[in-house]
mmCIF file of C-alpha atoms in Angstrom:
data_model
loop_
_atom_site.group_PDB
_atom_site.id
_atom_site.type_symbol
_atom_site.label_atom_id
_atom_site.label_comp_id
_atom_site.label_asym_id
_atom_site.label_seq_id
_atom_site.Cartn_x
_atom_site.Cartn_y
_atom_site.Cartn_z
ATOM 1 C CA MET A 236 47.513 97.209 71.266
ATOM 2 C CA ASP A 237 49.999 99.745 69.930
ATOM 3 C CA GLU A 238 52.423 100.665 72.712
ATOM 4 C CA SER A 239 54.213 103.214 70.504
ATOM 5 C CA ASN A 240 51.781 105.878 71.705
ATOM 6 C CA ILE A 241 52.402 105.005 75.346
ATOM 7 C CA VAL A 242 56.156 105.381 75.656
ATOM 8 C CA ASP A 243 59.175 106.191 73.524
ATOM 9 C CA ASN A 244 60.600 102.674 73.590
ATOM 10 C CA GLU A 245 64.118 103.658 72.489
ATOM 11 C CA LEU A 246 64.434 106.385 75.114
ATOM 12 C CA LEU A 247 62.893 104.211 77.819
ATOM 13 C CA ASP A 248 65.236 101.338 76.946
ATOM 14 C CA HIS A 249 68.208 103.695 77.214
ATOM 15 C CA LEU A 250 67.136 105.160 80.571
ATOM 16 C CA PHE A 251 65.620 102.016 82.108
ATOM 17 C CA PRO A 252 66.927 98.818 80.495
ATOM 18 C CA PHE A 253 64.969 96.884 83.122
ATOM 19 C CA TYR A 254 61.494 98.146 82.224
ATOM 20 C CA PHE A 255 58.514 96.167 81.058
ATOM 21 C CA LEU A 256 54.992 96.887 79.882
ATOM 22 C CA ALA A 257 52.139 94.559 80.769
ATOM 23 C CA ASP A 258 48.579 94.577 79.494
ATOM 24 C CA GLU A 259 45.386 94.298 81.539
ATOM 25 C CA SER A 260 45.741 90.510 81.733
ATOM 26 C CA LEU A 261 49.288 91.064 83.141
ATOM 27 C CA LYS A 262 50.972 89.610 80.050
ATOM 28 C CA ILE A 263 54.291 91.311 79.333
ATOM 29 C CA THR A 264 54.074 93.012 75.942
ATOM 30 C CA LYS A 265 57.401 94.863 75.843
ATOM 31 C CA ALA A 266 60.613 94.660 77.866
ATOM 32 C CA GLY A 267 63.868 96.542 78.065
ATOM 33 C CA LYS A 268 67.172 95.115 76.917
ATOM 34 C CA GLY A 269 68.195 94.259 80.494
ATOM 35 C CA HIS A 270 65.149 92.093 81.107
ATOM 36 C CA LEU A 271 65.468 90.544 77.646
ATOM 37 C CA LYS A 272 69.073 89.601 78.392
ATOM 38 C CA LEU A 273 68.084 87.844 81.618
ATOM 39 C CA PHE A 274 64.762 86.459 80.396
ATOM 40 C CA PRO A 275 64.822 86.057 76.586
ATOM 41 C CA ASP A 276 61.302 84.546 76.488
ATOM 42 C CA ILE A 277 59.620 87.145 78.724
ATOM 43 C CA ILE A 278 57.421 88.688 75.997
ATOM 44 C CA GLY A 279 53.925 87.210 76.066
ATOM 45 C CA GLN A 280 54.375 85.687 79.510
ATOM 46 C CA SER A 281 52.511 86.623 82.681
ATOM 47 C CA ILE A 282 54.265 88.825 85.237
ATOM 48 C CA SER A 283 53.850 85.975 87.739
ATOM 49 C CA THR A 284 55.917 83.656 85.533
ATOM 50 C CA TYR A 285 59.024 85.749 86.214
ATOM 51 C CA PHE A 286 58.313 87.782 89.361
ATOM 52 C CA SER A 287 56.696 87.624 92.772
ATOM 53 C CA PHE A 288 55.793 90.733 94.747
ATOM 54 C CA LYS A 289 58.000 91.238 97.813
ATOM 55 C CA ARG A 290 56.704 94.775 98.258
ATOM 56 C CA PRO A 291 53.886 95.579 98.479
ATOM 57 C CA SER A 292 53.284 92.086 99.751
ATOM 58 C CA SER A 293 49.525 92.599 99.723
ATOM 59 C CA ALA A 294 49.400 93.246 95.953
ATOM 60 C CA SER A 295 47.848 90.420 93.978
ATOM 61 C CA TYR A 296 48.245 89.425 90.344
ATOM 62 C CA HIS A 297 45.245 91.412 89.139
ATOM 63 C CA PHE A 298 45.385 94.691 87.247
ATOM 64 C CA SER A 299 42.928 96.323 89.667
ATOM 65 C CA SER A 300 45.040 95.298 92.674
ATOM 66 C CA ILE A 301 48.264 96.629 91.194
ATOM 67 C CA ILE A 302 46.797 100.016 90.266
ATOM 68 C CA GLU A 303 45.881 100.507 93.938
ATOM 69 C CA TYR A 304 49.648 100.841 94.491
ATOM 70 C CA ASN A 305 50.203 103.165 91.525
ATOM 71 C CA ASN A 306 53.525 105.043 91.715
ATOM 72 C CA GLN A 307 54.662 103.213 94.842
ATOM 73 C CA ILE A 308 57.932 101.357 95.208
ATOM 74 C CA PHE A 309 57.713 97.733 94.127
ATOM 75 C CA ILE A 310 60.260 95.064 94.922
ATOM 76 C CA LEU A 311 59.994 92.159 92.519
ATOM 77 C CA ASP A 312 61.664 88.852 93.318
ATOM 78 C CA SER A 313 62.705 86.823 90.294
ATOM 79 C CA THR A 314 61.053 83.419 90.298
ATOM 80 C CA VAL A 315 63.540 82.250 87.642
ATOM 81 C CA LEU A 316 66.872 83.596 88.946
ATOM 82 C CA LYS A 317 66.697 82.929 92.671
ATOM 83 C CA GLY A 318 67.890 85.796 94.839
ATOM 84 C CA LEU A 319 67.664 88.466 92.128
ATOM 85 C CA LEU A 320 65.484 91.387 93.200
ATOM 86 C CA PHE A 321 64.305 94.381 91.178
ATOM 87 C CA ARG A 322 63.395 97.678 92.802
ATOM 88 C CA GLY A 323 61.304 100.260 90.988
ATOM 89 C CA GLN A 324 57.901 101.735 90.351
ATOM 90 C CA MET A 325 54.823 100.170 88.834
ATOM 91 C CA ILE A 326 52.973 102.891 86.970
ATOM 92 C CA ALA A 327 49.409 102.317 85.806
ATOM 93 C CA ILE A 328 48.490 103.958 82.526
ATOM 94 C CA GLU A 329 44.792 103.463 83.098
ATOM 95 C CA LYS A 330 43.577 105.074 79.864
ATOM 96 C CA LYS A 331 45.425 102.357 77.945
ATOM 97 C CA GLN A 332 44.967 99.617 80.577
ATOM 98 C CA VAL A 333 48.734 99.129 80.714
ATOM 99 C CA LEU A 334 51.243 98.766 83.534
ATOM 100 C CA LEU A 335 54.749 100.134 83.202
ATOM 101 C CA PHE A 336 57.468 98.885 85.534
ATOM 102 C CA VAL A 337 60.655 100.954 85.603
ATOM 103 C CA GLY A 338 63.407 99.841 87.894
ATOM 104 C CA SER A 339 66.739 98.148 88.231
ATOM 105 C CA PRO A 340 68.267 95.055 89.772
ATOM 106 C CA TRP A 341 68.887 95.443 93.476
ATOM 107 C CA ILE A 342 72.555 94.527 93.513
ATOM 108 C CA VAL A 343 74.425 94.574 96.813
ATOM 109 C CA ASN A 344 77.899 93.603 95.625
ATOM 110 C CA VAL A 345 79.968 93.204 92.473
ATOM 111 C CA ASP A 346 79.790 89.402 92.708
ATOM 112 C CA ASP A 347 76.042 89.667 92.001
ATOM 113 C CA LEU A 348 76.805 91.484 88.744
ATOM 114 C CA LYS A 349 78.986 88.577 87.681
ATOM 115 C CA LYS A 350 76.579 85.934 89.002
ATOM 116 C CA TYR A 351 73.663 87.275 86.916
ATOM 117 C CA ASN A 352 75.859 88.237 83.924
ATOM 118 C CA LEU A 353 74.965 91.934 84.226
ATOM 119 C CA LEU A 354 78.392 93.300 83.344
#
């Protein structure tokens, strides 16, 4: 699949360094520089390898389930870095059978920035 027609990767990476694209099988095909810094091996892995759904809690790890919540707020809990949450939107690009997550870490204090090396 050629994601270059889906999003301008350079612009998206600048605006949302914590984005990722996932295909219909929920494998991550592209990720922003923020996610790559935290999870260098994220490309090619399933969303469930790195994240669990805190909100909506009823979403399951199936493309059809996630698109039911298209454009709603998602809170993803890192399964790798305990306590690190990401808040953003999961956008279904149904014509291409792709999911786009755009969001940011949900940081509550400066110590979290240091803890997760986000400075």
